[in-house]
């Protein structure tokens, strides 16, 4: 086959048709060769992508790091055979890689795209997320970088059942993101049957327009109509969603618009017939419109960050210390803050007052808040996203996928545990430590006082991957002086001596309860060590081993459910070191209600009284 290069807007309609057929052929070949994949979902969108990459996507495939280039996000990540066929058409990969490595172990052409590929910004495949993160990329480009690149997103029609799609369009509409363009591949069929709206493109359009975006309805197989729609969408006047009516399995009569073919490669004999029906293999190359050369965003030397200072004994909530420190960190130009309409409680509003141009209000849309943070991280910013810990749980899948994308960002969950008091269980973050400890590569921090909270908030700005700070609602005495250091992975021993008979392990509010319990134990002649395990992941295994060997018994108290939190972090660390001391684990069990913090801590069995009782029992058994 002769290699022919297609050049941007001058490409003839017949050549566009050939390119679309090539994309279809290669999607079929790759998935059949792999024995798995989603060819029919790729066939429906091939015409859309052929026109986009040839005439509209301003991208230099040889320079994927050009900051002025457009972005292409496959929110419909299962259509990876189509995306990889596009990479081949662009000359970014070769046919051998496509045919022999797709979906194979140890290779980069994975079943759903990830940033191991330099042309992929973020991992997709958990539906409804790519479009949401694309909003963050578009916001960063327009409002932070002042660049005119466009963000193109390919969505499937099935994923529009996800609420996060509409959170994304609401955000795009509210911000009037004219550089944001989504394309919905309305091919009527989902995984197990027809989609909710099937081919009712007018219903899609009404919904899109209700969220403040422009809707363009088009026949997704009419190349000239698609070109006109993309041209209109790229005018920058409004966030735009192209609603493209397509046929799943287009071009292959035996599977076109047929149920039962989602996620199934064509068997070899059928694939051979399909390739012939599509006109056979081709070897076209695309050089679409080129972006201007963009220099990296200017990074001026930021002034030294002056962290807030707190007096020992002063009563300050750790959420307050977080907010004041975050505002101070705004001296670093890469730091941005995102809020979910609770900034006056989380104290993210402190950053808003100091640095309004880098503060982004997501309203009560936690999924979109995290997605926006991911998009901004793609562009090199350091986002801090904050809300009540209880509400971060609803965005857990976005955090999980951010880790798959190897995103770096900082999260803060406030109002944790039963300590919050009268608001009741719907507001109590009692699962967040387990959630964040389970995230790949995460760092989980839980300060007990303002000095520690300030130091850890600042430290997160330089941590890799995803870091999480757990803060409390109530004000507690400052325990540490302003010069104290809090290395990640460390701990602090606040009480201790050679005669210690038990170790009390706490973090956050329970550390203060442990200190009070140690005072009670001292009155009974029982010396107790008190360990502040402010770093939950990584945990200070050396300090735990030392405490186990020197005291023989540990009481771990946490304002969290027993599963997956501080206690399990301690037990796992000790087990890994071959240490098996006597351990009593106190955690919040049962269903809490409303009350004062003191009442609820006692009812949960994690107050100073229960800690002291557990320590007495352990000490009596291990004289």
XYZ file of C-alpha atoms in Angstrom:
623
model
C 0.000 0.000 0.000
C 1.136 3.514 -0.792
C 1.240 5.928 2.095
C -0.834 9.008 1.356
C -0.910 12.057 3.613
C -4.136 13.990 4.164
C -3.627 17.666 4.869
C -6.085 19.534 7.045
C -8.954 21.572 5.617
C -7.907 20.789 2.040
C -8.758 17.117 2.418
C -11.411 16.061 -0.093
C -14.658 14.405 1.091
C -13.702 11.180 -0.671
C -10.425 11.123 1.224
C -12.220 11.736 4.502
C -14.452 8.769 3.713
C -11.404 6.614 3.054
C -9.847 7.723 6.323
C -13.003 6.889 8.247
C -13.055 3.452 6.630
C -9.389 2.971 7.515
C -10.171 3.793 11.148
C -12.957 1.220 11.072
C -10.795 -1.432 9.466
C -7.998 -0.923 11.970
C -10.413 -0.970 14.915
C -11.774 -4.308 13.713
C -8.325 -5.747 13.023
C -6.863 -4.676 16.367
C -9.722 -5.987 18.500
C -9.963 -9.274 16.610
C -6.219 -9.764 16.913
C -6.417 -9.101 20.663
C -9.460 -11.304 21.113
C -11.241 -8.546 23.043
C -12.301 -4.947 22.743
C -15.143 -2.750 21.533
C -15.108 -2.585 17.745
C -18.795 -1.759 17.206
C -18.556 1.231 19.566
C -15.565 2.391 17.534
C -17.238 1.971 14.152
C -20.064 4.354 15.036
C -17.733 7.283 15.801
C -15.181 6.783 13.019
C -16.641 9.443 10.701
C -16.717 11.983 13.521
C -13.097 11.394 14.429
C -11.903 11.333 10.803
C -13.256 14.836 10.243
C -12.046 16.087 13.613
C -8.447 14.926 13.335
C -8.070 16.007 9.724
C -9.729 19.408 9.698
C -10.165 20.713 13.259
C -7.897 19.198 15.905
C -4.926 21.563 16.202
C -2.332 19.055 17.311
C 1.217 18.081 16.470
C 1.495 14.362 17.169
C 5.275 14.643 17.261
C 5.090 17.284 20.010
C 2.418 16.163 22.485
C 3.786 18.474 25.187
C 3.116 21.654 23.212
C 1.065 23.680 25.747
C -0.749 25.562 22.976
C -2.186 22.449 21.334
C -5.798 21.306 21.509
C -6.769 18.425 23.775
C -8.709 15.310 22.807
C -10.351 13.311 25.592
C -12.057 9.976 24.931
C -14.636 10.008 27.716
C -15.938 7.000 25.829
C -12.760 5.182 26.785
C -13.927 1.758 25.696
C -13.656 2.980 22.091
C -9.889 2.641 22.407
C -9.613 0.679 19.136
C -10.753 3.856 17.375
C -8.387 6.073 19.347
C -5.429 3.822 18.632
C -6.404 3.632 14.972
C -6.260 7.435 14.996
C -2.788 7.279 16.528
C -1.732 5.021 13.679
C -3.262 7.345 11.082
C -1.347 10.219 12.652
C 1.897 8.264 12.412
C 2.287 8.183 16.196
C 2.284 4.380 16.336
C 2.837 1.695 13.735
C 0.649 -1.107 12.494
C 2.783 -3.730 14.193
C 2.275 -2.153 17.603
C -1.438 -1.828 16.998
C -1.840 -5.414 15.851
C 0.496 -7.215 18.223
C 0.329 -5.287 21.508
C -3.235 -4.001 21.893
C -4.651 -5.265 25.215
C -1.573 -7.428 25.788
C 0.258 -7.610 29.091
C 3.166 -5.229 29.528
C 2.273 -2.946 26.618
C 0.985 0.621 26.479
C -2.064 0.143 24.210
C -4.263 -0.896 27.110
C -7.925 -1.784 26.966
C -8.851 1.741 28.015
C -6.445 4.637 27.382
C -4.115 5.866 30.119
C -1.416 8.573 30.210
C 1.286 5.975 29.692
C 0.659 7.184 26.144
C 1.997 10.709 25.591
C -1.092 11.701 23.577
C -3.483 10.834 26.443
C -4.100 13.383 29.201
C -5.911 11.172 31.672
C -7.269 7.677 32.146
C -10.837 7.151 31.004
C -13.221 4.244 30.933
C -15.188 4.919 34.088
C -17.980 6.550 32.160
C -18.983 10.128 32.796
C -15.541 11.161 33.948
C -13.655 12.192 30.822
C -16.138 14.933 29.994
C -16.025 16.220 33.573
C -12.223 16.371 33.650
C -12.217 18.066 30.244
C -14.077 20.973 31.839
C -11.149 21.369 34.224
C -8.661 21.377 31.360
C -10.712 23.997 29.532
C -11.028 26.161 32.647
C -7.296 25.999 33.269
C -6.529 26.911 29.686
C -8.832 29.898 29.542
C -8.832 31.321 33.070
C -5.396 30.389 34.406
C -3.137 30.179 31.355
C -4.971 32.575 29.053
C -4.459 30.228 26.100
C -6.874 29.623 23.242
C -6.573 25.869 22.856
C -9.786 23.891 22.562
C -10.791 20.764 24.446
C -12.615 18.149 22.376
C -14.403 15.275 24.111
C -15.905 12.127 22.616
C -18.752 10.762 24.740
C -20.961 7.744 24.407
C -24.715 8.018 24.643
C -24.908 5.417 27.424
C -22.730 7.518 29.707
C -25.170 10.412 29.584
C -27.163 8.503 32.204
C -24.355 9.407 34.622
C -25.112 12.472 36.727
C -21.515 13.600 36.398
C -22.112 14.321 32.697
C -24.706 16.913 33.628
C -22.587 18.312 36.444
C -19.936 18.816 33.772
C -22.304 20.527 31.344
C -23.693 22.681 34.137
C -20.160 23.815 34.950
C -19.285 24.393 31.298
C -22.470 26.384 30.785
C -22.063 28.455 33.934
C -18.484 29.346 33.040
C -19.387 29.966 29.379
C -16.507 27.755 28.291
C -16.351 28.491 24.594
C -13.214 26.342 24.318
C -15.106 23.221 25.434
C -16.659 20.979 22.758
C -18.245 17.610 23.487
C -19.396 15.151 20.829
C -21.999 12.589 21.857
C -21.934 9.447 19.732
C -25.649 8.609 19.793
C -25.536 5.079 18.414
C -28.693 3.926 20.238
C -27.314 0.741 21.779
C -25.619 0.294 25.127
C -24.029 -2.763 26.670
C -27.154 -4.771 27.343
C -29.731 -3.179 25.060
C -31.064 0.162 23.867
C -29.991 3.319 25.692
C -32.396 5.452 27.685
C -33.118 7.946 24.885
C -32.106 5.791 21.921
C -32.105 8.091 18.842
C -34.190 10.900 20.362
C -31.625 13.548 19.514
C -34.083 16.352 20.223
C -34.351 15.174 23.836
C -30.587 15.275 24.125
C -30.548 18.785 22.705
C -33.206 20.048 25.118
C -31.293 18.701 28.096
C -28.009 20.159 26.908
C -29.514 23.581 26.319
C -31.156 23.496 29.753
C -27.659 23.371 31.234
C -26.538 26.476 29.370
C -24.657 24.818 26.510
C -25.204 25.040 22.775
C -26.539 21.861 21.146
C -25.902 20.999 17.489
C -27.759 17.974 16.142
C -26.145 16.253 13.180
C -26.093 13.034 11.188
C -22.852 11.572 12.467
C -22.160 9.790 9.181
C -22.632 12.823 6.934
C -19.045 13.999 6.639
C -19.831 17.469 5.350
C -22.542 18.007 7.971
C -20.112 16.894 10.682
C -17.513 19.308 9.334
C -19.978 22.200 9.431
C -20.976 21.345 13.000
C -17.364 21.163 14.147
C -16.635 24.478 12.459
C -19.512 26.110 14.301
C -18.541 24.492 17.586
C -15.000 25.841 17.284
C -16.075 29.482 16.980
C -15.533 29.972 20.711
C -18.854 31.656 21.342
C -20.321 29.045 23.687
C -19.688 25.627 25.217
C -20.995 23.247 22.596
C -22.256 19.694 22.485
C -22.605 18.012 19.100
C -25.365 15.400 19.216
C -24.398 12.977 16.453
C -26.900 10.332 15.393
C -24.881 7.267 14.441
C -25.207 3.529 13.927
C -23.382 1.136 16.187
C -21.294 -1.170 14.007
C -21.595 1.209 11.034
C -20.139 -0.200 7.832
C -20.446 -3.871 8.750
C -23.903 -5.106 7.764
C -23.808 -8.214 9.930
C -23.439 -6.253 13.185
C -24.768 -2.765 12.370
C -27.480 -1.695 14.833
C -27.594 -5.214 16.241
C -27.833 -5.997 19.935
C -25.415 -8.404 21.563
C -22.196 -7.082 20.017
C -21.098 -4.589 22.668
C -17.594 -5.299 23.885
C -17.129 -8.272 21.600
C -14.461 -8.566 18.921
C -15.563 -9.861 15.568
C -14.607 -13.526 15.118
C -11.812 -13.967 12.540
C -14.097 -15.073 9.716
C -16.545 -12.230 10.322
C -13.669 -9.777 10.735
C -12.296 -10.820 7.350
C -15.666 -10.198 5.719
C -15.990 -6.881 7.571
C -12.597 -5.640 6.398
C -13.515 -6.527 2.820
C -16.882 -4.782 3.145
C -15.107 -1.681 4.440
C -12.861 -1.607 1.389
C -9.813 -3.367 2.798
C -6.791 -2.007 4.661
C -5.449 1.413 3.816
C -2.382 3.321 4.904
C -3.440 6.953 5.002
C -1.559 9.458 7.144
C -3.079 12.585 8.619
C -1.430 15.908 9.239
C -4.205 18.093 10.518
C -4.084 21.773 11.414
C -1.010 22.589 13.455
C -1.082 24.537 16.720
C 1.134 27.537 17.294
C 4.278 26.860 19.240
C 3.543 27.505 22.891
C 6.079 28.250 25.566
C 5.542 26.728 28.991
C 3.553 28.895 31.348
C 5.726 31.515 32.965
C 6.843 30.438 36.406
C 8.132 33.411 38.345
C 10.027 32.970 41.573
C 7.353 32.958 44.243
C 7.968 34.736 47.502
C 8.774 32.526 50.443
C 5.605 31.118 51.959
C 5.057 32.407 55.477
C 2.962 29.886 57.339
C 0.593 30.959 60.110
C 1.845 30.527 63.666
C -0.141 29.389 66.659
C 0.519 29.741 70.370
C 0.777 26.618 72.480
C -2.436 26.144 74.429
C -4.474 28.324 72.058
C -7.669 26.560 70.978
C -7.833 26.366 67.174
C -9.700 23.989 64.890
C -7.482 22.167 62.432
C -9.857 23.188 59.619
C -9.118 26.815 60.504
C -5.382 26.157 60.398
C -5.831 24.463 57.030
C -7.648 27.475 55.567
C -5.118 29.989 56.814
C -2.224 27.888 55.551
C -3.857 27.340 52.172
C -4.215 31.105 51.777
C -0.519 31.491 52.569
C 0.371 28.805 50.022
C -1.290 30.945 47.381
C 2.050 32.731 47.145
C 2.977 29.765 44.955
C 1.459 30.474 41.514
C 0.714 26.831 40.753
C -1.591 26.420 43.758
C -5.326 26.615 43.045
C -8.249 25.970 45.375
C -11.592 24.317 44.686
C -14.636 24.435 46.923
C -18.003 22.656 47.003
C -19.984 25.551 48.492
C -18.856 24.903 52.053
C -15.844 27.210 52.076
C -17.099 29.143 55.091
C -17.009 25.873 57.061
C -13.878 24.313 55.567
C -12.150 27.716 55.527
C -11.283 27.369 51.847
C -12.820 30.840 51.676
C -9.574 32.168 53.145
C -7.879 31.327 49.852
C -10.758 32.907 47.924
C -10.256 36.175 49.757
C -6.512 36.210 49.132
C -6.354 34.776 45.599
C -9.778 35.077 43.926
C -8.480 34.412 40.389
C -7.277 30.956 41.420
C -10.320 29.974 43.459
C -13.033 27.894 41.778
C -16.484 27.354 43.213
C -17.978 23.999 42.222
C -21.147 24.365 44.294
C -22.620 21.139 45.657
C -21.090 19.011 42.919
C -18.282 17.058 44.537
C -17.683 14.867 41.506
C -17.184 17.894 39.303
C -14.978 19.518 41.927
C -12.578 16.562 41.828
C -12.835 16.327 38.033
C -11.986 20.009 37.681
C -9.019 19.480 39.982
C -7.861 16.590 37.785
C -8.122 18.731 34.659
C -6.134 21.526 36.258
C -3.510 19.047 37.427
C -3.208 17.858 33.812
C -2.154 21.413 32.990
C 0.503 21.500 35.708
C -1.364 23.199 38.535
C -1.454 22.005 42.144
C -5.120 21.849 43.136
C -6.394 21.735 46.701
C -10.000 20.495 46.713
C -11.944 20.719 49.961
C -15.318 19.700 51.335
C -16.797 17.776 54.256
C -15.148 14.356 54.458
C -18.560 12.681 54.348
C -19.246 14.193 50.939
C -15.879 13.326 49.439
C -17.021 9.716 49.497
C -19.448 10.361 46.645
C -16.490 11.415 44.495
C -14.426 8.354 45.377
C -14.452 6.961 41.834
C -13.037 10.238 40.544
C -10.262 10.024 43.135
C -9.641 6.392 42.165
C -9.369 7.263 38.486
C -7.145 10.249 39.287
C -4.731 7.760 40.803
C -4.907 5.649 37.642
C -4.058 8.827 35.727
C -1.138 9.413 38.121
C -2.504 12.855 38.951
C -0.972 14.973 41.694
C -3.471 16.834 43.859
C -4.307 17.587 47.483
C -7.637 16.894 49.155
C -8.939 18.019 52.510
C -11.923 16.482 54.284
C -13.317 18.447 57.207
C -16.013 17.734 59.834
C -14.800 14.226 60.475
C -16.133 11.622 62.856
C -18.768 11.711 65.570
C -16.906 14.708 67.035
C -18.930 17.071 64.841
C -21.843 16.684 67.266
C -25.410 17.806 66.738
C -25.573 17.649 62.942
C -25.994 13.882 63.111
C -24.703 10.905 61.130
C -25.391 12.191 57.616
C -22.649 14.783 58.097
C -20.106 12.573 59.870
C -17.077 11.451 57.898
C -16.509 7.966 59.299
C -15.292 6.171 56.178
C -12.799 8.608 54.706
C -9.578 7.134 56.092
C -10.435 3.732 54.648
C -11.385 5.308 51.331
C -8.210 7.327 51.000
C -5.836 4.680 52.361
C -7.095 2.346 49.629
C -6.201 4.771 46.840
C -3.042 3.738 45.035
C -0.037 5.881 45.955
C -1.969 8.086 48.369
C -0.701 9.904 51.442
C -3.143 10.199 54.359
C -2.559 12.743 57.137
C -4.564 13.447 60.298
C -3.302 16.347 62.443
C -4.411 16.808 66.036
C -3.611 20.488 66.387
C -3.229 23.675 64.378
C 0.581 23.608 64.253
C 0.601 20.112 62.788
C -2.251 20.960 60.400
C -0.376 23.980 59.069
C 2.821 22.027 58.526
C 1.072 19.144 56.790
C -1.048 21.421 54.592
C 2.146 23.054 53.380
C 3.894 19.695 52.932
C 1.134 18.450 50.635
C 2.110 21.054 48.035
C 5.254 19.042 47.351
C 3.958 15.488 47.748
C 3.530 13.256 44.692
C 0.251 11.593 43.751
C -2.874 12.169 45.843
C -2.597 13.452 49.389
C -5.432 13.726 51.892
C -5.684 15.835 55.040
C -8.338 14.926 57.620
C -9.420 17.824 59.812
C -11.865 18.272 62.667
C -14.653 20.713 63.331
C -13.987 21.557 66.974
C -11.257 23.780 68.372
C -8.593 21.996 70.426
C -5.486 23.180 72.253
C -2.322 23.689 70.256
C 0.122 21.021 71.414
C 3.246 21.861 69.434
C 5.456 24.892 69.129
C 5.887 26.757 65.843
C 9.317 25.254 65.164
C 8.123 21.639 65.414
C 8.573 19.569 62.270
C 6.159 16.920 61.051
C 7.764 14.695 58.436
C 5.380 12.581 56.391
C 5.646 9.038 57.683
C 6.571 10.205 61.153
C 4.829 10.421 64.516
C 5.177 12.267 67.801
C 5.532 10.801 71.287
C 3.924 13.282 73.670
C 4.250 11.214 76.828
C 6.709 8.449 77.467
C 9.305 6.956 79.747
C 11.141 3.817 80.746
C 8.276 2.646 82.984
C 5.498 2.833 80.387
C 3.119 -0.126 80.669
C 0.807 0.683 77.793
C 0.828 2.872 74.672
C -2.161 5.023 73.748
C -2.287 5.651 70.015
C -4.481 8.411 68.662
C -4.785 10.943 65.857
C -6.869 14.062 65.537
C -9.502 14.352 68.245
C -8.645 11.013 69.859
C -5.102 12.190 70.553
C -6.540 14.757 72.941
C -8.650 12.017 74.509
C -5.539 9.848 74.827
C -3.706 12.643 76.639
C -6.592 13.060 79.072
C -6.742 9.286 79.548
C -2.997 9.208 80.290
C -3.540 11.785 83.028
C -6.197 9.581 84.619
C -3.968 6.522 84.345
C -1.113 8.405 86.008
C -3.381 9.030 88.985
C -3.718 5.244 89.246
C 0.034 4.742 89.035
C -0.047 3.450 85.448
C 2.516 5.072 83.167
C 1.164 5.409 79.639
C 2.956 6.410 76.475
C 0.967 8.647 74.108
C 1.687 8.425 70.416
C 0.402 10.970 67.876
C 0.060 9.034 64.635
C -0.573 12.089 62.458
C 0.733 10.216 59.391
C -1.743 7.416 58.775
C -0.268 6.448 55.404
C 2.660 5.985 55.404
C 2.545 5.064 59.068
C 5.493 5.246 61.448
C 6.137 1.520 61.765
C 9.400 2.049 63.669
C 7.663 4.009 66.441
C 4.944 1.372 66.682
C 7.446 -1.464 66.889
C 9.376 0.403 69.568
C 6.198 0.996 71.554
C 5.175 -2.649 71.189
C 8.527 -3.904 72.443
C 8.868 -1.403 75.268
C 5.302 -1.370 76.611
C 3.883 -4.658 75.325
C 0.348 -3.338 74.895
C -1.372 -0.751 72.710
C -4.756 0.936 72.810
C -5.642 2.469 69.430
C -8.532 4.936 69.452
C -9.997 6.521 66.329
C -13.015 8.631 65.416
C -13.745 6.463 62.392
C -15.359 3.146 61.647
C -13.166 0.214 62.692
C -12.711 -0.950 59.113
C -9.811 0.499 57.173
C -8.790 3.336 59.447
C -6.096 4.060 62.021
C -6.411 0.748 63.862
C -5.981 -1.351 60.766
C -3.029 0.797 59.689
C -1.385 0.076 63.064
C -2.143 -3.645 62.998
C -0.930 -4.034 59.431
C 2.323 -2.242 60.209
C 2.968 -4.375 63.298
C 2.151 -7.598 61.460
C 4.520 -6.669 58.645
C 7.292 -6.259 61.238
C 6.464 -9.543 62.956
C 5.287 -7.829 66.140
C 2.215 -9.109 67.953
C 1.593 -7.059 71.094
C -1.707 -7.020 72.928
C -3.904 -4.500 71.112
C -7.284 -3.049 71.948
C -8.863 -1.199 69.058
C -11.495 1.401 69.898
C -13.475 2.855 67.007
C -16.889 4.283 66.241
C -19.347 1.411 66.012
C -23.100 1.532 65.839
C -25.163 4.341 64.357
C -24.453 7.702 66.001
C -27.081 10.395 66.460
C -27.061 14.031 67.457
C -25.489 15.327 70.629
C -22.475 17.168 71.936
C -19.008 16.080 70.911
C -18.369 14.759 74.418
C -21.611 12.761 74.460
C -20.959 11.261 71.055
C -17.344 10.341 71.738
C -18.493 8.569 74.904
C -21.379 6.830 73.130
C -18.992 5.640 70.422
C -16.640 4.217 73.034
C -13.684 6.402 72.090
C -13.655 9.012 74.838
C -10.977 9.402 77.492
C -13.036 7.225 79.839
C -13.141 4.229 77.495
C -9.491 4.702 76.524
C -8.420 4.717 80.154
C -10.576 1.687 80.949
C -9.113 -0.277 78.039
C -5.583 0.672 79.094
C -6.182 -0.410 82.695
C -7.445 -3.764 81.502
C -4.436 -4.310 79.228
C -1.972 -3.174 81.882
C -3.486 -5.529 84.429
C -3.088 -8.481 82.088
C 0.489 -7.589 81.136
C 2.188 -6.788 84.450
